């Protein structure tokens, strides 16, 4: 018996803004039978500068409402800044729900680097998390890991993907600390540890002082989500538009147009 789409619960994808779209597009490819609900907590954007306790409370209470309203199959937290802070609390608060997290890809970077010099480009919140330090301790003690917390890149990425002009010098000043030379060796991997940043990867490549591998975890996150939600026999691939909910209630016109390109339409709910 083919499974009808109506029987399948949606996958909820969450970020503070539009960065989670980099994960959604990979998830769509791997999970063609599913509907998605995209949630952007744009009223709280950017998460990078929030005080930890306040952000924790905000995200937990938001999820209380989201889970009650949308009853998703799983939740993908497509935000390093949120998940490194609140992932464990979300799982404790909602034990019936499965959460797929996004954390800085320090382990794969440590496995792949040849020079032993790895940089992690993230929000100021993510670089100061205990979670991030633990990842380095657990998987990368043999490497020199530089943590670079960028104040402005998430905002710049939002502007860039909406088609606004951004200044090369301003971008370079956010990324240049990632490039380290030490004992005749150079950084060869930069972990994109904010889901907004892959939107700017081409700009980063153009401005980089030397070529590096810019590690984007989106596909790995989508694969993890796929592994939790097996593909049913005889599924029907979906067409059509999925809902996006912005907590501000009023994303601007260019954001709406962008969402359309991702197969999303802004829903009034939430
Ligand atoms: N996209 C979010 C992340 O992966 C962060 C953006 C923000 O500062 O809100 O960390």
mmCIF file of C-alpha atoms and ligand atoms in Angstrom:
data_model
loop_
_atom_site.group_PDB
_atom_site.id
_atom_site.type_symbol
_atom_site.label_atom_id
_atom_site.label_comp_id
_atom_site.label_asym_id
_atom_site.label_seq_id
_atom_site.Cartn_x
_atom_site.Cartn_y
_atom_site.Cartn_z
ATOM 1 C CA UNK A 1 0.000 0.000 0.000
ATOM 2 C CA UNK A 2 1.605 3.299 -1.013
ATOM 3 C CA UNK A 3 1.886 5.687 1.884
ATOM 4 C CA UNK A 4 -0.045 8.875 1.316
ATOM 5 C CA UNK A 5 1.622 12.122 2.170
ATOM 6 C CA UNK A 6 -1.189 12.968 4.562
ATOM 7 C CA UNK A 7 -0.081 10.097 6.825
ATOM 8 C CA UNK A 8 3.441 11.412 7.233
ATOM 9 C CA UNK A 9 4.221 14.032 9.799
ATOM 10 C CA UNK A 10 6.337 16.994 8.702
ATOM 11 C CA UNK A 11 9.970 17.656 9.570
ATOM 12 C CA UNK A 12 10.498 20.870 11.494
ATOM 13 C CA UNK A 13 13.660 22.826 10.598
ATOM 14 C CA UNK A 14 14.627 25.595 12.987
ATOM 15 C CA UNK A 15 17.070 28.502 12.905
ATOM 16 C CA UNK A 16 17.281 32.052 14.179
ATOM 17 C CA UNK A 17 16.978 33.317 10.611
ATOM 18 C CA UNK A 18 17.437 32.095 7.080
ATOM 19 C CA UNK A 19 20.649 30.128 7.720
ATOM 20 C CA UNK A 20 18.693 26.924 8.248
ATOM 21 C CA UNK A 21 17.732 27.052 4.582
ATOM 22 C CA UNK A 22 21.224 25.711 3.809
ATOM 23 C CA UNK A 23 20.208 22.583 5.732
ATOM 24 C CA UNK A 24 16.634 22.489 4.450
ATOM 25 C CA UNK A 25 17.754 22.311 0.816
ATOM 26 C CA UNK A 26 19.883 19.220 1.545
ATOM 27 C CA UNK A 27 17.135 17.639 3.632
ATOM 28 C CA UNK A 28 14.640 18.108 0.811
ATOM 29 C CA UNK A 29 16.883 16.156 -1.564
ATOM 30 C CA UNK A 30 17.252 13.253 0.852
ATOM 31 C CA UNK A 31 13.668 13.215 2.151
ATOM 32 C CA UNK A 32 11.502 13.764 -0.922
ATOM 33 C CA UNK A 33 8.426 12.158 0.638
ATOM 34 C CA UNK A 34 8.211 14.626 3.530
ATOM 35 C CA UNK A 35 6.688 17.981 4.118
ATOM 36 C CA UNK A 36 8.795 20.467 6.034
ATOM 37 C CA UNK A 37 7.977 23.371 8.312
ATOM 38 C CA UNK A 38 10.632 26.036 8.412
ATOM 39 C CA UNK A 39 10.807 28.128 11.579
ATOM 40 C CA UNK A 40 12.911 31.278 11.795
ATOM 41 C CA UNK A 41 13.063 33.006 15.159
ATOM 42 C CA UNK A 42 13.826 36.270 13.405
ATOM 43 C CA UNK A 43 12.350 38.249 16.311
ATOM 44 C CA UNK A 44 15.365 36.974 18.300
ATOM 45 C CA UNK A 45 17.948 37.236 15.498
ATOM 46 C CA UNK A 46 20.909 37.276 15.778
ATOM 47 C CA UNK A 47 21.344 34.602 18.449
ATOM 48 C CA UNK A 48 25.134 35.094 18.480
ATOM 49 C CA UNK A 49 25.151 37.900 21.046
ATOM 50 C CA UNK A 50 22.472 36.601 23.462
ATOM 51 C CA UNK A 51 23.164 35.964 27.108
ATOM 52 C CA UNK A 52 23.063 32.171 27.579
ATOM 53 C CA UNK A 53 20.299 31.752 30.186
ATOM 54 C CA UNK A 54 17.949 34.134 28.403
ATOM 55 C CA UNK A 55 18.460 32.389 25.059
ATOM 56 C CA UNK A 56 17.923 28.983 26.650
ATOM 57 C CA UNK A 57 14.598 30.068 28.121
ATOM 58 C CA UNK A 58 13.495 31.631 24.869
ATOM 59 C CA UNK A 59 14.214 28.556 22.764
ATOM 60 C CA UNK A 60 12.678 26.076 25.222
ATOM 61 C CA UNK A 61 9.483 28.064 25.539
ATOM 62 C CA UNK A 62 9.282 28.574 21.778
ATOM 63 C CA UNK A 63 9.573 24.816 21.256
ATOM 64 C CA UNK A 64 6.816 24.168 23.772
ATOM 65 C CA UNK A 65 4.498 26.079 21.448
ATOM 66 C CA UNK A 66 5.937 24.779 18.177
ATOM 67 C CA UNK A 67 5.646 21.118 19.139
ATOM 68 C CA UNK A 68 2.096 21.545 20.398
ATOM 69 C CA UNK A 69 1.051 23.370 17.236
ATOM 70 C CA UNK A 70 2.807 21.355 14.555
ATOM 71 C CA UNK A 71 3.366 17.858 15.940
ATOM 72 C CA UNK A 72 6.421 17.193 13.739
ATOM 73 C CA UNK A 73 8.043 13.797 13.181
ATOM 74 C CA UNK A 74 11.473 15.145 14.151
ATOM 75 C CA UNK A 75 13.064 18.558 14.669
ATOM 76 C CA UNK A 76 16.249 19.638 12.955
ATOM 77 C CA UNK A 77 17.946 22.405 14.915
ATOM 78 C CA UNK A 78 19.784 23.982 11.994
ATOM 79 C CA UNK A 79 21.586 26.465 14.214
ATOM 80 C CA UNK A 80 24.922 25.918 15.955
ATOM 81 C CA UNK A 81 24.385 28.847 18.301
ATOM 82 C CA UNK A 82 21.131 27.397 19.595
ATOM 83 C CA UNK A 83 21.976 23.713 19.616
ATOM 84 C CA UNK A 84 25.367 23.975 21.342
ATOM 85 C CA UNK A 85 23.572 25.818 24.153
ATOM 86 C CA UNK A 86 20.183 24.241 24.410
ATOM 87 C CA UNK A 87 20.337 20.845 22.673
ATOM 88 C CA UNK A 88 20.543 18.829 25.888
ATOM 89 C CA UNK A 89 17.795 20.904 27.542
ATOM 90 C CA UNK A 90 15.500 20.474 24.549
ATOM 91 C CA UNK A 91 15.923 16.716 24.704
ATOM 92 C CA UNK A 92 15.287 16.739 28.452
ATOM 93 C CA UNK A 93 12.251 19.024 28.188
ATOM 94 C CA UNK A 94 10.653 17.118 25.287
ATOM 95 C CA UNK A 95 11.746 13.489 25.672
ATOM 96 C CA UNK A 96 9.108 12.241 23.217
ATOM 97 C CA UNK A 97 10.642 14.302 20.378
ATOM 98 C CA UNK A 98 13.779 13.492 18.411
ATOM 99 C CA UNK A 99 16.122 16.411 17.772
ATOM 100 C CA UNK A 100 18.823 16.435 15.121
ATOM 101 C CA UNK A 101 21.465 18.930 16.128
ATOM 102 C CA UNK A 102 23.999 21.118 14.394
ATOM 103 C CA UNK A 103 27.379 21.461 16.055
ATOM 104 C CA UNK A 104 30.714 22.747 14.729
ATOM 105 C CA UNK A 105 32.213 20.083 12.420
ATOM 106 C CA UNK A 106 35.416 19.886 14.446
ATOM 107 C CA UNK A 107 35.678 16.089 14.348
ATOM 108 C CA UNK A 108 35.574 15.752 10.540
ATOM 109 C CA UNK A 109 37.927 18.716 10.201
ATOM 110 C CA UNK A 110 40.439 17.122 12.580
ATOM 111 C CA UNK A 111 40.253 13.868 10.613
ATOM 112 C CA UNK A 112 40.774 15.625 7.303
ATOM 113 C CA UNK A 113 43.369 18.320 7.948
ATOM 114 C CA UNK A 114 46.840 17.732 6.565
ATOM 115 C CA UNK A 115 48.529 20.779 8.073
ATOM 116 C CA UNK A 116 46.975 20.277 11.525
ATOM 117 C CA UNK A 117 45.763 23.891 11.482
ATOM 118 C CA UNK A 118 41.990 24.153 11.575
ATOM 119 C CA UNK A 119 39.817 27.212 12.108
ATOM 120 C CA UNK A 120 36.224 27.352 13.268
ATOM 121 C CA UNK A 121 34.248 30.325 11.977
ATOM 122 C CA UNK A 122 31.138 30.789 14.114
ATOM 123 C CA UNK A 123 29.041 33.275 16.023
ATOM 124 C CA UNK A 124 30.432 34.756 19.257
ATOM 125 C CA UNK A 125 27.943 32.556 21.137
ATOM 126 C CA UNK A 126 29.133 29.305 19.562
ATOM 127 C CA UNK A 127 32.834 29.991 20.126
ATOM 128 C CA UNK A 128 32.328 30.536 23.838
ATOM 129 C CA UNK A 129 30.181 27.454 24.432
ATOM 130 C CA UNK A 130 31.453 24.681 26.694
ATOM 131 C CA UNK A 131 30.086 22.312 24.019
ATOM 132 C CA UNK A 132 32.543 23.675 21.442
ATOM 133 C CA UNK A 133 35.505 23.401 23.842
ATOM 134 C CA UNK A 134 34.468 19.820 24.608
ATOM 135 C CA UNK A 135 34.430 18.953 20.903
ATOM 136 C CA UNK A 136 38.014 20.196 20.600
ATOM 137 C CA UNK A 137 39.059 18.272 23.712
ATOM 138 C CA UNK A 138 37.397 15.086 22.493
ATOM 139 C CA UNK A 139 38.370 15.092 18.833
ATOM 140 C CA UNK A 140 41.051 17.619 17.985
ATOM 141 C CA UNK A 141 43.731 17.734 20.664
ATOM 142 C CA UNK A 142 46.320 16.822 18.025
ATOM 143 C CA UNK A 143 45.374 19.942 16.000
ATOM 144 C CA UNK A 144 45.814 23.634 16.474
ATOM 145 C CA UNK A 145 42.214 24.877 16.444
ATOM 146 C CA UNK A 146 41.539 28.580 16.146
ATOM 147 C CA UNK A 147 38.061 29.729 17.156
ATOM 148 C CA UNK A 148 36.907 32.829 15.307
ATOM 149 C CA UNK A 149 33.719 34.434 16.612
ATOM 150 C CA UNK A 150 32.272 36.831 14.082
ATOM 151 C CA UNK A 151 30.010 39.611 15.285
ATOM 152 C CA UNK A 152 28.648 40.543 11.895
ATOM 153 C CA UNK A 153 28.760 37.689 9.414
ATOM 154 C CA UNK A 154 25.318 36.217 10.135
ATOM 155 C CA UNK A 155 23.763 39.608 9.402
ATOM 156 C CA UNK A 156 25.939 40.050 6.335
ATOM 157 C CA UNK A 157 24.916 36.626 5.067
ATOM 158 C CA UNK A 158 21.250 37.570 5.457
ATOM 159 C CA UNK A 159 21.843 40.765 3.504
ATOM 160 C CA UNK A 160 23.881 38.985 0.840
ATOM 161 C CA UNK A 161 21.353 36.249 0.198
ATOM 162 C CA UNK A 162 18.639 38.896 -0.121
ATOM 163 C CA UNK A 163 20.654 40.475 -2.898
ATOM 164 C CA UNK A 164 22.097 43.463 -1.044
ATOM 165 C CA UNK A 165 25.636 44.602 -1.835
ATOM 166 C CA UNK A 166 28.218 43.758 0.791
ATOM 167 C CA UNK A 167 31.646 45.212 1.129
ATOM 168 C CA UNK A 168 34.599 42.884 0.429
ATOM 169 C CA UNK A 169 36.797 44.611 2.990
ATOM 170 C CA UNK A 170 34.148 44.154 5.679
ATOM 171 C CA UNK A 171 33.845 40.440 4.901
ATOM 172 C CA UNK A 172 37.592 39.985 4.814
ATOM 173 C CA UNK A 173 37.963 41.569 8.217
ATOM 174 C CA UNK A 174 35.516 38.975 9.618
ATOM 175 C CA UNK A 175 37.299 35.958 8.091
ATOM 176 C CA UNK A 176 40.978 36.889 8.015
ATOM 177 C CA UNK A 177 41.681 35.634 11.530
ATOM 178 C CA UNK A 178 40.877 32.147 10.252
ATOM 179 C CA UNK A 179 44.100 32.119 8.278
ATOM 180 C CA UNK A 180 46.976 31.017 10.465
ATOM 181 C CA UNK A 181 50.605 30.345 9.507
ATOM 182 C CA UNK A 182 52.643 28.402 12.029
ATOM 183 C CA UNK A 183 55.956 26.567 11.719
ATOM 184 C CA UNK A 184 55.832 26.771 7.930
ATOM 185 C CA UNK A 185 52.285 25.348 7.837
ATOM 186 C CA UNK A 186 49.013 27.006 6.953
ATOM 187 C CA UNK A 187 45.374 26.553 7.908
ATOM 188 C CA UNK A 188 43.856 24.154 5.400
ATOM 189 C CA UNK A 189 40.276 23.770 6.746
ATOM 190 C CA UNK A 190 37.802 26.378 7.918
ATOM 191 C CA UNK A 191 34.693 24.939 9.556
ATOM 192 C CA UNK A 192 31.568 26.909 8.678
ATOM 193 C CA UNK A 193 30.046 26.641 12.153
ATOM 194 C CA UNK A 194 27.056 28.870 11.519
ATOM 195 C CA UNK A 195 24.411 27.738 9.068
ATOM 196 C CA UNK A 196 24.247 31.212 7.542
ATOM 197 C CA UNK A 197 27.823 31.124 6.321
ATOM 198 C CA UNK A 198 27.600 28.583 3.470
ATOM 199 C CA UNK A 199 25.537 31.175 1.583
ATOM 200 C CA UNK A 200 28.716 33.251 1.418
ATOM 201 C CA UNK A 201 31.178 30.463 0.663
ATOM 202 C CA UNK A 202 31.912 31.797 -2.817
ATOM 203 C CA UNK A 203 32.727 35.217 -1.417
ATOM 204 C CA UNK A 204 34.972 33.625 1.215
ATOM 205 C CA UNK A 205 36.767 31.634 -1.498
ATOM 206 C CA UNK A 206 37.365 34.732 -3.561
ATOM 207 C CA UNK A 207 38.706 36.749 -0.626
ATOM 208 C CA UNK A 208 40.724 34.027 1.099
ATOM 209 C CA UNK A 209 44.474 34.734 1.332
ATOM 210 C CA UNK A 210 45.046 31.124 0.246
ATOM 211 C CA UNK A 211 42.764 28.239 -0.745
ATOM 212 C CA UNK A 212 41.251 26.217 2.102
ATOM 213 C CA UNK A 213 38.485 23.649 2.417
ATOM 214 C CA UNK A 214 35.347 25.439 3.736
ATOM 215 C CA UNK A 215 33.534 22.693 5.610
ATOM 216 C CA UNK A 216 29.739 22.890 5.385
ATOM 217 C CA UNK A 217 27.940 20.327 7.567
ATOM 218 C CA UNK A 218 24.517 20.694 5.896
ATOM 219 C CA UNK A 219 24.593 17.416 3.994
ATOM 220 C CA UNK A 220 25.759 15.449 7.040
ATOM 221 C CA UNK A 221 22.910 16.928 9.102
ATOM 222 C CA UNK A 222 20.407 15.991 6.405
ATOM 223 C CA UNK A 223 21.806 12.445 6.298
ATOM 224 C CA UNK A 224 21.395 12.167 10.063
ATOM 225 C CA UNK A 225 17.778 13.326 9.769
ATOM 226 C CA UNK A 226 17.157 10.806 6.971
ATOM 227 C CA UNK A 227 18.580 7.993 9.109
ATOM 228 C CA UNK A 228 16.035 8.715 11.857
ATOM 229 C CA UNK A 229 13.088 8.738 9.482
ATOM 230 C CA UNK A 230 13.165 5.712 7.209
ATOM 231 C CA UNK A 231 11.865 6.056 3.683
ATOM 232 C CA UNK A 232 8.521 4.236 3.492
ATOM 233 C CA UNK A 233 7.885 1.689 0.739
ATOM 234 C CA UNK A 234 6.021 3.078 -2.231
ATOM 235 C CA UNK A 235 6.227 6.680 -1.153
ATOM 236 C CA UNK A 236 4.946 9.521 -3.264
ATOM 237 C CA UNK A 237 7.475 12.288 -3.926
ATOM 238 C CA UNK A 238 5.962 15.617 -3.031
ATOM 239 C CA UNK A 239 5.546 18.735 -5.021
ATOM 240 C CA UNK A 240 4.251 21.944 -3.685
ATOM 241 C CA UNK A 241 5.019 24.510 -1.142
ATOM 242 C CA UNK A 242 5.793 24.110 2.546
ATOM 243 C CA UNK A 243 5.112 26.662 5.261
ATOM 244 C CA UNK A 244 7.682 28.984 6.820
ATOM 245 C CA UNK A 245 6.931 30.718 10.088
ATOM 246 C CA UNK A 246 8.827 33.829 11.132
ATOM 247 C CA UNK A 247 8.406 34.757 14.780
ATOM 248 C CA UNK A 248 8.373 38.465 13.898
ATOM 249 C CA UNK A 249 5.244 37.721 11.889
ATOM 250 C CA UNK A 250 6.381 39.983 9.062
ATOM 251 C CA UNK A 251 9.480 39.035 7.064
ATOM 252 C CA UNK A 252 10.138 41.627 4.370
ATOM 253 C CA UNK A 253 9.358 41.278 0.695
ATOM 254 C CA UNK A 254 12.846 40.144 -0.358
ATOM 255 C CA UNK A 255 12.826 37.463 2.327
ATOM 256 C CA UNK A 256 9.450 36.215 1.125
ATOM 257 C CA UNK A 257 10.739 36.080 -2.431
ATOM 258 C CA UNK A 258 13.831 34.203 -1.279
ATOM 259 C CA UNK A 259 11.668 31.713 0.589
ATOM 260 C CA UNK A 260 9.661 31.119 -2.543
ATOM 261 C CA UNK A 261 12.853 30.026 -4.256
ATOM 262 C CA UNK A 262 13.244 27.427 -1.503
ATOM 263 C CA UNK A 263 9.680 26.175 -1.993
ATOM 264 C CA UNK A 264 8.386 27.927 1.128
ATOM 265 C CA UNK A 265 5.598 30.359 1.724
ATOM 266 C CA UNK A 266 5.231 32.466 4.840
ATOM 267 C CA UNK A 267 2.419 31.205 6.993
ATOM 268 C CA UNK A 268 0.570 33.541 9.317
ATOM 269 C CA UNK A 269 0.409 30.934 12.053
ATOM 270 C CA UNK A 270 2.809 31.371 14.961
HETATM 271 N N1 LIG B 1 22.540 30.281 11.953
HETATM 272 C C1 LIG B 1 22.966 30.355 13.303
HETATM 273 C C2 LIG B 1 24.055 29.316 13.593
HETATM 274 O O1 LIG B 1 24.164 28.294 12.940
HETATM 275 C C3 LIG B 1 23.399 31.661 13.892
HETATM 276 C C4 LIG B 1 22.989 33.002 13.445
HETATM 277 C C5 LIG B 1 22.710 33.976 14.597
HETATM 278 O O2 LIG B 1 23.627 34.628 15.120
HETATM 279 O O3 LIG B 1 21.548 34.021 14.975
HETATM 280 O O4 LIG B 1 24.813 29.465 14.514
#
